[in-house]
Amino acid sequence: MTGNTHIIGGLAASLAFTQFANYDPVLLVGAGVIGALIPDICHGGSKMGRTFPTLSKVINVIFGHRSFTHSLLFLVLIAIFMNSFVSNEAVTAGILIGIVSHMVLDMATKNGIKLLYPLKITVRFPITTRTGSAVEYVVMAILSVLSVYFGYETFSYYL
């Protein structure tokens, strides 16, 4: 999936999570969007890869694309890191939700992800699409509608 789809996916997932969480929704949603971009640090052309080019290159050389940073092992290590060094639970939850949304969206692509890294098993859904395809834009449109719905539900008390 493209960076924009991951952003909308992180937004939709974190807004949906605010429906039953008692965290600050602004922090949670902001962190969810950032978390949705983190796994692609392994790809130099991604939004994260362009922001941190040296780190991206090192990670890509060591692990490749859609392996370690798209795995449950990575998710657990980020959770441990966040719980150890970040005192705000809304930020931690948002980052983790964003990462999970990224993984789910990439499992919908033909290339899938190495969810069980270091095992070399590729995990993808039975029905997949290509990154940048018309189907991806339909997915992005659906996620956008869900973001508006959950955003209204989350922030309607401000209106």
PDB file of C-alpha atoms in Angstrom, residues 19-83:
ATOM      1  CA  GLN A  19     -14.663   4.550  20.688  1.00  0.00           C
ATOM      2  CA  PHE A  20     -13.893   2.304  23.641  1.00  0.00           C
ATOM      3  CA  ALA A  21     -10.626   3.682  25.049  1.00  0.00           C
ATOM      4  CA  ASN A  22     -10.340   6.380  27.676  1.00  0.00           C
ATOM      5  CA  TYR A  23      -7.199   7.960  26.247  1.00  0.00           C
ATOM      6  CA  ASP A  24      -6.749  11.499  24.976  1.00  0.00           C
ATOM      7  CA  PRO A  25      -8.097  11.103  21.426  1.00  0.00           C
ATOM      8  CA  VAL A  26      -5.857  13.789  19.922  1.00  0.00           C
ATOM      9  CA  LEU A  27      -2.672  12.129  21.174  1.00  0.00           C
ATOM     10  CA  LEU A  28      -3.934   8.659  20.312  1.00  0.00           C
ATOM     11  CA  VAL A  29      -4.915   9.583  16.756  1.00  0.00           C
ATOM     12  CA  GLY A  30      -1.745  11.588  16.097  1.00  0.00           C
ATOM     13  CA  ALA A  31       0.398   8.710  17.290  1.00  0.00           C
ATOM     14  CA  GLY A  32      -1.718   6.272  15.258  1.00  0.00           C
ATOM     15  CA  VAL A  33      -0.944   8.131  12.052  1.00  0.00           C
ATOM     16  CA  ILE A  34       2.790   8.193  12.859  1.00  0.00           C
ATOM     17  CA  GLY A  35       2.728   4.520  13.850  1.00  0.00           C
ATOM     18  CA  ALA A  36       1.123   3.644  10.531  1.00  0.00           C
ATOM     19  CA  LEU A  37       4.221   4.935   8.734  1.00  0.00           C
ATOM     20  CA  ILE A  38       6.898   3.377  10.955  1.00  0.00           C
ATOM     21  CA  PRO A  39       7.086  -0.142   9.429  1.00  0.00           C
ATOM     22  CA  ASP A  40       8.142   1.264   6.048  1.00  0.00           C
ATOM     23  CA  ILE A  41      11.355   2.674   7.533  1.00  0.00           C
ATOM     24  CA  CYS A  42      12.888  -0.328   5.742  1.00  0.00           C
ATOM     25  CA  HIS A  43      12.055   1.209   2.329  1.00  0.00           C
ATOM     26  CA  GLY A  44      14.112   4.190   1.175  1.00  0.00           C
ATOM     27  CA  GLY A  45      11.315   5.551  -1.004  1.00  0.00           C
ATOM     28  CA  SER A  46       8.722   5.614   1.775  1.00  0.00           C
ATOM     29  CA  LYS A  47       7.782   8.694   3.783  1.00  0.00           C
ATOM     30  CA  MET A  48       9.795   7.373   6.757  1.00  0.00           C
ATOM     31  CA  GLY A  49      12.641   6.244   4.515  1.00  0.00           C
ATOM     32  CA  ARG A  50      12.968   9.723   3.008  1.00  0.00           C
ATOM     33  CA  THR A  51      12.794  11.317   6.460  1.00  0.00           C
ATOM     34  CA  PHE A  52      15.483   9.045   7.943  1.00  0.00           C
ATOM     35  CA  PRO A  53      17.521   7.940   4.900  1.00  0.00           C
ATOM     36  CA  THR A  54      20.573   6.588   6.733  1.00  0.00           C
ATOM     37  CA  LEU A  55      18.538   4.555   9.211  1.00  0.00           C
ATOM     38  CA  SER A  56      16.336   3.328   6.367  1.00  0.00           C
ATOM     39  CA  LYS A  57      19.336   2.157   4.354  1.00  0.00           C
ATOM     40  CA  VAL A  58      20.848   0.315   7.337  1.00  0.00           C
ATOM     41  CA  ILE A  59      17.556  -1.441   8.154  1.00  0.00           C
ATOM     42  CA  ASN A  60      17.018  -2.371   4.516  1.00  0.00           C
ATOM     43  CA  VAL A  61      20.524  -3.793   4.139  1.00  0.00           C
ATOM     44  CA  ILE A  62      20.176  -5.877   7.311  1.00  0.00           C
ATOM     45  CA  PHE A  63      16.566  -7.035   6.977  1.00  0.00           C
ATOM     46  CA  GLY A  64      15.175  -6.132   3.548  1.00  0.00           C
ATOM     47  CA  HIS A  65      11.666  -4.807   2.921  1.00  0.00           C
ATOM     48  CA  ARG A  66       8.508  -6.109   4.618  1.00  0.00           C
ATOM     49  CA  SER A  67      10.331  -8.486   6.928  1.00  0.00           C
ATOM     50  CA  PHE A  68      11.471  -7.504  10.438  1.00  0.00           C
ATOM     51  CA  THR A  69       9.674  -4.134  10.543  1.00  0.00           C
ATOM     52  CA  HIS A  70       6.455  -5.827   9.423  1.00  0.00           C
ATOM     53  CA  SER A  71       6.571  -8.623  12.005  1.00  0.00           C
ATOM     54  CA  LEU A  72       5.060  -9.518  15.352  1.00  0.00           C
ATOM     55  CA  LEU A  73       8.601  -9.494  16.767  1.00  0.00           C
ATOM     56  CA  PHE A  74       8.981  -5.837  15.752  1.00  0.00           C
ATOM     57  CA  LEU A  75       5.571  -5.016  17.249  1.00  0.00           C
ATOM     58  CA  VAL A  76       6.509  -6.634  20.582  1.00  0.00           C
ATOM     59  CA  LEU A  77       9.892  -4.869  20.672  1.00  0.00           C
ATOM     60  CA  ILE A  78       8.266  -1.504  19.949  1.00  0.00           C
ATOM     61  CA  ALA A  79       5.694  -2.184  22.698  1.00  0.00           C
ATOM     62  CA  ILE A  80       8.472  -2.957  25.186  1.00  0.00           C
ATOM     63  CA  PHE A  81      10.408   0.137  24.114  1.00  0.00           C
ATOM     64  CA  MET A  82       7.333   2.386  24.313  1.00  0.00           C
ATOM     65  CA  ASN A  83       6.293   1.036  27.727  1.00  0.00           C
TER      66      ASN A  83
END
